[in-house]
Amino acid sequence: DAGVIQSPRHEVTEMGQEVTLRCKPISGHNSLFWYRQTMMRGLELLIYFNNNVPIDDSGMPEDRFSAKMPNASFSTLKIQPSEPRDSAVYFCASSLAGLVFTDTQYFGPGTRLTVL
Amino acid sequence: KNEVEQSPQNLTAQEGEFITINCSYSVGISALHWLQQHPGGGIVSLFMLSSGKKKHGRLIATINIQEKHSSLHITASHPRDSAVYICAVGRGNQFYFGTGTSLTVIP
């Protein structure tokens, strides 16, 4: 199995630009999570989906952030417009099934975003 | 106030030593996770616990639900165990992370 796939691995952009991060979960997994990691705040849950439906987006910091999961094999996290404080590593993770946080999560390699 | 507290924040050990990392949490939980983040940044799930004890190779994780406390033990530590270990708890629709314990094992 290829594991969770994220793209791009690195993204450098200028303030005000739109950024789209992509994630392909492990085939057959029903839950998908987006996390952000910064030095100041550590790991934070942004949003998660179960069976392609957003369940909780209370961690999404602002309206500038949006996430979609149009099908079971693809999700996007979009930031529009981007700001320097959005610079972080963004991780996607997936888990097989069942109650959302009682299953092992498999993490992607992360996307390192730098907003200048 | 952090829902999840880890100790110690930093730990340096000699190869072969027995290591313990602690995690305390303040809310009722559905499950507790131990994660390992390698120096390159990748994150691996080590354990998911809701009660008792689990063992995988040289790693042992325990949880005491009444005391809201979990420990991660590494027996016969090795330099390749050098990483950040993160405790996380699931509660309802939320997932709370500790700040991590940075472990360095010296040959």
PDB file of C-alpha atoms in Angstrom:
ATOM      1  CA  ASP A   1       0.000   0.000   0.000  1.00  0.00           C
ATOM      2  CA  ALA A   2       1.295   3.481  -0.864  1.00  0.00           C
ATOM      3  CA  GLY A   3       0.145   5.026   2.396  1.00  0.00           C
ATOM      4  CA  VAL A   4      -1.369   8.484   2.645  1.00  0.00           C
ATOM      5  CA  ILE A   5      -0.167  10.682  -0.202  1.00  0.00           C
ATOM      6  CA  GLN A   6       0.125  14.446   0.076  1.00  0.00           C
ATOM      7  CA  SER A   7       1.075  17.012  -2.512  1.00  0.00           C
ATOM      8  CA  PRO A   8       2.928  19.220  -2.866  1.00  0.00           C
ATOM      9  CA  ARG A   9       5.597  18.335  -0.294  1.00  0.00           C
ATOM     10  CA  HIS A  10       6.805  21.919  -0.195  1.00  0.00           C
ATOM     11  CA  GLU A  11       5.023  25.100  -1.170  1.00  0.00           C
ATOM     12  CA  VAL A  12       6.385  28.631  -1.112  1.00  0.00           C
ATOM     13  CA  THR A  13       3.983  31.398  -1.981  1.00  0.00           C
ATOM     14  CA  GLU A  14       3.456  35.083  -1.495  1.00  0.00           C
ATOM     15  CA  MET A  15       0.966  36.642   0.861  1.00  0.00           C
ATOM     16  CA  GLY A  16      -2.438  36.975  -0.727  1.00  0.00           C
ATOM     17  CA  GLN A  17      -2.097  34.008  -3.057  1.00  0.00           C
ATOM     18  CA  GLU A  18      -4.413  31.012  -3.017  1.00  0.00           C
ATOM     19  CA  VAL A  19      -2.878  27.761  -1.791  1.00  0.00           C
ATOM     20  CA  THR A  20      -4.321  24.292  -2.356  1.00  0.00           C
ATOM     21  CA  LEU A  21      -3.016  21.263  -0.510  1.00  0.00           C
ATOM     22  CA  ARG A  22      -3.991  17.787  -1.665  1.00  0.00           C
ATOM     23  CA  CYS A  23      -4.404  14.447   0.067  1.00  0.00           C
ATOM     24  CA  LYS A  24      -5.125  10.912  -1.065  1.00  0.00           C
ATOM     25  CA  PRO A  25      -6.064   8.652   1.876  1.00  0.00           C
ATOM     26  CA  ILE A  26      -5.336   4.957   2.115  1.00  0.00           C
ATOM     27  CA  SER A  27      -7.794   3.012  -0.010  1.00  0.00           C
ATOM     28  CA  GLY A  28     -10.698   1.700   2.055  1.00  0.00           C
ATOM     29  CA  HIS A  29     -10.241   4.188   4.883  1.00  0.00           C
ATOM     30  CA  ASN A  30     -13.405   6.034   5.818  1.00  0.00           C
ATOM     31  CA  SER A  31     -12.062   8.877   7.963  1.00  0.00           C
ATOM     32  CA  LEU A  32      -9.737  11.659   6.862  1.00  0.00           C
ATOM     33  CA  PHE A  33      -8.122  14.318   9.024  1.00  0.00           C
ATOM     34  CA  TRP A  34      -6.297  17.574   8.311  1.00  0.00           C
ATOM     35  CA  TYR A  35      -3.774  18.794  10.913  1.00  0.00           C
ATOM     36  CA  ARG A  36      -1.483  21.786  11.185  1.00  0.00           C
ATOM     37  CA  GLN A  37       1.821  21.824  13.071  1.00  0.00           C
ATOM     38  CA  THR A  38       3.702  24.951  14.125  1.00  0.00           C
ATOM     39  CA  MET A  39       6.481  25.543  16.607  1.00  0.00           C
ATOM     40  CA  MET A  40       4.250  27.807  18.686  1.00  0.00           C
ATOM     41  CA  ARG A  41       1.068  25.728  18.823  1.00  0.00           C
ATOM     42  CA  GLY A  42       2.235  22.185  18.089  1.00  0.00           C
ATOM     43  CA  LEU A  43      -0.209  19.856  16.333  1.00  0.00           C
ATOM     44  CA  GLU A  44      -3.791  21.005  15.875  1.00  0.00           C
ATOM     45  CA  LEU A  45      -6.770  19.280  14.312  1.00  0.00           C
ATOM     46  CA  LEU A  46      -8.304  21.492  11.624  1.00  0.00           C
ATOM     47  CA  ILE A  47     -11.135  19.381  10.226  1.00  0.00           C
ATOM     48  CA  TYR A  48     -12.094  15.785   9.734  1.00  0.00           C
ATOM     49  CA  PHE A  49     -14.346  13.842   7.396  1.00  0.00           C
ATOM     50  CA  ASN A  50     -16.149  10.567   7.833  1.00  0.00           C
ATOM     51  CA  ASN A  51     -17.452   8.864   4.685  1.00  0.00           C
ATOM     52  CA  ASN A  52     -16.626  12.072   2.757  1.00  0.00           C
ATOM     53  CA  VAL A  53     -18.813  14.213   5.021  1.00  0.00           C
ATOM     54  CA  PRO A  54     -17.238  16.974   7.134  1.00  0.00           C
ATOM     55  CA  ILE A  55     -17.950  16.084  10.767  1.00  0.00           C
ATOM     56  CA  ASP A  56     -16.205  18.844  12.697  1.00  0.00           C
ATOM     57  CA  ASP A  57     -14.486  21.935  11.334  1.00  0.00           C
ATOM     58  CA  SER A  58     -14.245  23.852  14.594  1.00  0.00           C
ATOM     59  CA  GLY A  59     -10.459  23.773  14.329  1.00  0.00           C
ATOM     60  CA  MET A  60     -10.400  25.676  11.042  1.00  0.00           C
ATOM     61  CA  PRO A  61      -8.838  28.969  12.074  1.00  0.00           C
ATOM     62  CA  GLU A  62     -10.678  31.381   9.797  1.00  0.00           C
ATOM     63  CA  ASP A  63     -12.993  31.658   6.821  1.00  0.00           C
ATOM     64  CA  ARG A  64      -9.877  31.842   4.684  1.00  0.00           C
ATOM     65  CA  PHE A  65      -9.526  28.087   5.215  1.00  0.00           C
ATOM     66  CA  SER A  66     -11.796  25.595   3.478  1.00  0.00           C
ATOM     67  CA  ALA A  67     -11.651  21.836   2.949  1.00  0.00           C
ATOM     68  CA  LYS A  68     -13.469  19.477   0.641  1.00  0.00           C
ATOM     69  CA  MET A  69     -13.664  15.758   0.098  1.00  0.00           C
ATOM     70  CA  PRO A  70     -15.450  15.214  -3.218  1.00  0.00           C
ATOM     71  CA  ASN A  71     -14.887  11.442  -3.138  1.00  0.00           C
ATOM     72  CA  ALA A  72     -13.379   8.717  -0.973  1.00  0.00           C
ATOM     73  CA  SER A  73      -9.934   9.013  -2.539  1.00  0.00           C
ATOM     74  CA  PHE A  74      -9.267  12.742  -2.559  1.00  0.00           C
ATOM     75  CA  SER A  75      -9.387  15.771  -0.286  1.00  0.00           C
ATOM     76  CA  THR A  76      -8.198  19.359  -0.560  1.00  0.00           C
ATOM     77  CA  LEU A  77      -7.386  22.047   1.963  1.00  0.00           C
ATOM     78  CA  LYS A  78      -7.491  25.546   0.503  1.00  0.00           C
ATOM     79  CA  ILE A  79      -6.261  28.814   1.957  1.00  0.00           C
ATOM     80  CA  GLN A  80      -7.441  31.970   0.237  1.00  0.00           C
ATOM     81  CA  PRO A  81      -5.916  34.492   0.692  1.00  0.00           C
ATOM     82  CA  SER A  82      -2.811  33.140   2.378  1.00  0.00           C
ATOM     83  CA  GLU A  83      -0.977  35.042   5.114  1.00  0.00           C
ATOM     84  CA  PRO A  84       2.525  34.636   6.604  1.00  0.00           C
ATOM     85  CA  ARG A  85       1.034  33.259   9.841  1.00  0.00           C
ATOM     86  CA  ASP A  86      -0.337  30.307   7.851  1.00  0.00           C
ATOM     87  CA  SER A  87       3.242  29.052   7.429  1.00  0.00           C
ATOM     88  CA  ALA A  88       3.291  25.568   8.953  1.00  0.00           C
ATOM     89  CA  VAL A  89       3.457  21.892   8.129  1.00  0.00           C
ATOM     90  CA  TYR A  90       0.059  20.526   7.151  1.00  0.00           C
ATOM     91  CA  PHE A  91      -0.545  16.826   7.692  1.00  0.00           C
ATOM     92  CA  CYS A  92      -3.292  14.655   6.317  1.00  0.00           C
ATOM     93  CA  ALA A  93      -4.150  11.366   8.041  1.00  0.00           C
ATOM     94  CA  SER A  94      -6.679   8.616   7.466  1.00  0.00           C
ATOM     95  CA  SER A  95      -8.145   5.804   9.532  1.00  0.00           C
ATOM     96  CA  LEU A  96     -10.052   2.710   8.628  1.00  0.00           C
ATOM     97  CA  ALA A  97     -13.490   2.965  10.160  1.00  0.00           C
ATOM     98  CA  GLY A  98     -15.478   2.969  13.326  1.00  0.00           C
ATOM     99  CA  LEU A  99     -15.683   5.723  15.888  1.00  0.00           C
ATOM    100  CA  VAL A 100     -13.478   8.513  14.722  1.00  0.00           C
ATOM    101  CA  PHE A 101     -10.758   8.759  17.369  1.00  0.00           C
ATOM    102  CA  THR A 102     -10.717   5.141  18.452  1.00  0.00           C
ATOM    103  CA  ASP A 103      -8.901   3.919  15.357  1.00  0.00           C
ATOM    104  CA  THR A 104      -5.227   4.030  14.434  1.00  0.00           C
ATOM    105  CA  GLN A 105      -4.434   6.991  12.201  1.00  0.00           C
ATOM    106  CA  TYR A 106      -1.966   6.824   9.330  1.00  0.00           C
ATOM    107  CA  PHE A 107      -0.234  10.085   8.553  1.00  0.00           C
ATOM    108  CA  GLY A 108       0.963  11.463   5.251  1.00  0.00           C
ATOM    109  CA  PRO A 109       4.445  12.982   4.930  1.00  0.00           C
ATOM    110  CA  GLY A 110       3.097  16.529   5.297  1.00  0.00           C
ATOM    111  CA  THR A 111       3.214  19.669   3.187  1.00  0.00           C
ATOM    112  CA  ARG A 112       5.583  22.388   4.375  1.00  0.00           C
ATOM    113  CA  LEU A 113       3.951  25.716   3.529  1.00  0.00           C
ATOM    114  CA  THR A 114       5.864  28.973   3.595  1.00  0.00           C
ATOM    115  CA  VAL A 115       3.972  32.208   2.969  1.00  0.00           C
ATOM    116  CA  LEU A 116       6.271  35.168   2.333  1.00  0.00           C
TER     117      LEU A 116
ATOM    118  CA  LYS B   1      -4.927  25.282  30.194  1.00  0.00           C
ATOM    119  CA  ASN B   2      -3.776  22.293  28.157  1.00  0.00           C
ATOM    120  CA  GLU B   3      -6.052  19.297  28.172  1.00  0.00           C
ATOM    121  CA  VAL B   4      -2.981  17.087  27.720  1.00  0.00           C
ATOM    122  CA  GLU B   5       0.272  17.483  29.647  1.00  0.00           C
ATOM    123  CA  GLN B   6       3.440  15.547  28.911  1.00  0.00           C
ATOM    124  CA  SER B   7       6.598  15.129  30.921  1.00  0.00           C
ATOM    125  CA  PRO B   8       9.443  15.474  30.580  1.00  0.00           C
ATOM    126  CA  GLN B   9       9.678  17.962  27.702  1.00  0.00           C
ATOM    127  CA  ASN B  10      13.197  16.868  26.869  1.00  0.00           C
ATOM    128  CA  LEU B  11      14.999  13.665  27.716  1.00  0.00           C
ATOM    129  CA  THR B  12      18.536  12.490  27.023  1.00  0.00           C
ATOM    130  CA  ALA B  13      19.456   8.871  27.711  1.00  0.00           C
ATOM    131  CA  GLN B  14      22.370   6.536  27.192  1.00  0.00           C
ATOM    132  CA  GLU B  15      21.875   3.634  24.836  1.00  0.00           C
ATOM    133  CA  GLY B  16      20.390   0.677  26.688  1.00  0.00           C
ATOM    134  CA  GLU B  17      18.567   2.709  29.334  1.00  0.00           C
ATOM    135  CA  PHE B  18      14.919   2.172  30.251  1.00  0.00           C
ATOM    136  CA  ILE B  19      12.868   5.251  29.356  1.00  0.00           C
ATOM    137  CA  THR B  20       9.502   6.456  30.601  1.00  0.00           C
ATOM    138  CA  ILE B  21       7.445   9.290  29.142  1.00  0.00           C
ATOM    139  CA  ASN B  22       4.325  10.424  30.965  1.00  0.00           C
ATOM    140  CA  CYS B  23       1.030  11.861  29.787  1.00  0.00           C
ATOM    141  CA  SER B  24      -1.757  13.283  31.943  1.00  0.00           C
ATOM    142  CA  TYR B  25      -5.092  14.510  30.680  1.00  0.00           C
ATOM    143  CA  SER B  26      -7.919  16.436  32.240  1.00  0.00           C
ATOM    144  CA  VAL B  27     -10.979  15.292  30.284  1.00  0.00           C
ATOM    145  CA  GLY B  28     -12.870  12.063  29.882  1.00  0.00           C
ATOM    146  CA  ILE B  29     -11.642  10.345  26.755  1.00  0.00           C
ATOM    147  CA  SER B  30     -12.631   7.704  24.250  1.00  0.00           C
ATOM    148  CA  ALA B  31      -9.036   6.746  23.457  1.00  0.00           C
ATOM    149  CA  LEU B  32      -5.433   7.819  23.922  1.00  0.00           C
ATOM    150  CA  HIS B  33      -2.832   7.731  21.176  1.00  0.00           C
ATOM    151  CA  TRP B  34       0.959   7.714  21.292  1.00  0.00           C
ATOM    152  CA  LEU B  35       2.638   9.105  18.175  1.00  0.00           C
ATOM    153  CA  GLN B  36       6.287   9.217  17.150  1.00  0.00           C
ATOM    154  CA  GLN B  37       7.634  12.053  15.030  1.00  0.00           C
ATOM    155  CA  HIS B  38      10.975  11.365  13.413  1.00  0.00           C
ATOM    156  CA  PRO B  39      13.659  14.029  12.986  1.00  0.00           C
ATOM    157  CA  GLY B  40      12.654  14.222   9.306  1.00  0.00           C
ATOM    158  CA  GLY B  41       9.118  15.186  10.337  1.00  0.00           C
ATOM    159  CA  GLY B  42       7.146  12.045   9.538  1.00  0.00           C
ATOM    160  CA  ILE B  43       4.531  10.943  12.107  1.00  0.00           C
ATOM    161  CA  VAL B  44       3.829   7.320  12.979  1.00  0.00           C
ATOM    162  CA  SER B  45       1.109   6.045  15.264  1.00  0.00           C
ATOM    163  CA  LEU B  46       2.637   3.760  17.902  1.00  0.00           C
ATOM    164  CA  PHE B  47      -0.341   2.823  20.060  1.00  0.00           C
ATOM    165  CA  MET B  48      -4.032   3.493  20.501  1.00  0.00           C
ATOM    166  CA  LEU B  49      -5.299   2.664  23.999  1.00  0.00           C
ATOM    167  CA  SER B  50      -8.600   2.810  25.791  1.00  0.00           C
ATOM    168  CA  SER B  51      -7.633   0.622  28.749  1.00  0.00           C
ATOM    169  CA  GLY B  52      -4.862  -1.549  30.146  1.00  0.00           C
ATOM    170  CA  LYS B  53      -1.557  -2.092  28.441  1.00  0.00           C
ATOM    171  CA  LYS B  54      -0.153  -2.739  24.980  1.00  0.00           C
ATOM    172  CA  LYS B  55       3.288  -3.939  23.898  1.00  0.00           C
ATOM    173  CA  HIS B  56       5.036  -3.774  20.561  1.00  0.00           C
ATOM    174  CA  GLY B  57       8.640  -4.860  20.452  1.00  0.00           C
ATOM    175  CA  ARG B  58      10.576  -2.741  22.938  1.00  0.00           C
ATOM    176  CA  LEU B  59       7.707  -0.305  23.417  1.00  0.00           C
ATOM    177  CA  ILE B  60       5.062  -0.624  26.128  1.00  0.00           C
ATOM    178  CA  ALA B  61       2.137   1.723  26.676  1.00  0.00           C
ATOM    179  CA  THR B  62      -0.106   1.735  29.722  1.00  0.00           C
ATOM    180  CA  ILE B  63      -3.163   3.741  30.671  1.00  0.00           C
ATOM    181  CA  ASN B  64      -4.953   4.301  33.976  1.00  0.00           C
ATOM    182  CA  ILE B  65      -8.390   5.664  33.197  1.00  0.00           C
ATOM    183  CA  GLN B  66      -9.237   6.495  36.834  1.00  0.00           C
ATOM    184  CA  GLU B  67      -6.059   8.540  37.286  1.00  0.00           C
ATOM    185  CA  LYS B  68      -6.229  10.007  33.743  1.00  0.00           C
ATOM    186  CA  HIS B  69      -2.640   9.038  33.121  1.00  0.00           C
ATOM    187  CA  SER B  70      -0.673   7.104  30.522  1.00  0.00           C
ATOM    188  CA  SER B  71       2.964   6.113  30.243  1.00  0.00           C
ATOM    189  CA  LEU B  72       5.099   5.108  27.296  1.00  0.00           C
ATOM    190  CA  HIS B  73       8.083   2.916  28.151  1.00  0.00           C
ATOM    191  CA  ILE B  74      11.037   2.080  25.928  1.00  0.00           C
ATOM    192  CA  THR B  75      13.190  -0.834  27.046  1.00  0.00           C
ATOM    193  CA  ALA B  76      16.826  -1.160  25.937  1.00  0.00           C
ATOM    194  CA  SER B  77      16.779   2.242  24.229  1.00  0.00           C
ATOM    195  CA  HIS B  78      18.669   2.711  20.986  1.00  0.00           C
ATOM    196  CA  PRO B  79      19.821   5.828  19.101  1.00  0.00           C
ATOM    197  CA  ARG B  80      17.181   5.121  16.432  1.00  0.00           C
ATOM    198  CA  ASP B  81      14.545   5.753  19.138  1.00  0.00           C
ATOM    199  CA  SER B  82      15.571   9.431  19.077  1.00  0.00           C
ATOM    200  CA  ALA B  83      12.401  11.284  18.114  1.00  0.00           C
ATOM    201  CA  VAL B  84       9.586  13.403  19.508  1.00  0.00           C
ATOM    202  CA  TYR B  85       6.882  11.367  21.240  1.00  0.00           C
ATOM    203  CA  ILE B  86       3.424  12.910  21.277  1.00  0.00           C
ATOM    204  CA  CYS B  87       0.434  11.944  23.388  1.00  0.00           C
ATOM    205  CA  ALA B  88      -3.044  12.709  22.022  1.00  0.00           C
ATOM    206  CA  VAL B  89      -6.527  12.051  23.362  1.00  0.00           C
ATOM    207  CA  GLY B  90      -9.835  11.742  21.582  1.00  0.00           C
ATOM    208  CA  ARG B  91     -12.964  13.098  23.225  1.00  0.00           C
ATOM    209  CA  GLY B  92     -16.204  13.394  21.289  1.00  0.00           C
ATOM    210  CA  ASN B  93     -15.421  15.259  18.082  1.00  0.00           C
ATOM    211  CA  GLN B  94     -12.180  16.660  19.414  1.00  0.00           C
ATOM    212  CA  PHE B  95      -8.596  15.470  19.404  1.00  0.00           C
ATOM    213  CA  TYR B  96      -6.170  17.099  21.837  1.00  0.00           C
ATOM    214  CA  PHE B  97      -2.395  16.900  21.535  1.00  0.00           C
ATOM    215  CA  GLY B  98       0.346  17.178  24.120  1.00  0.00           C
ATOM    216  CA  THR B  99       3.349  19.325  23.325  1.00  0.00           C
ATOM    217  CA  GLY B 100       5.613  16.322  22.881  1.00  0.00           C
ATOM    218  CA  THR B 101       8.680  14.853  24.553  1.00  0.00           C
ATOM    219  CA  SER B 102      11.933  15.175  22.635  1.00  0.00           C
ATOM    220  CA  LEU B 103      14.057  12.071  23.246  1.00  0.00           C
ATOM    221  CA  THR B 104      17.737  11.793  22.368  1.00  0.00           C
ATOM    222  CA  VAL B 105      19.479   8.470  22.888  1.00  0.00           C
ATOM    223  CA  ILE B 106      23.253   8.718  22.908  1.00  0.00           C
ATOM    224  CA  PRO B 107      25.352   5.750  21.732  1.00  0.00           C
TER     225      PRO B 107
END
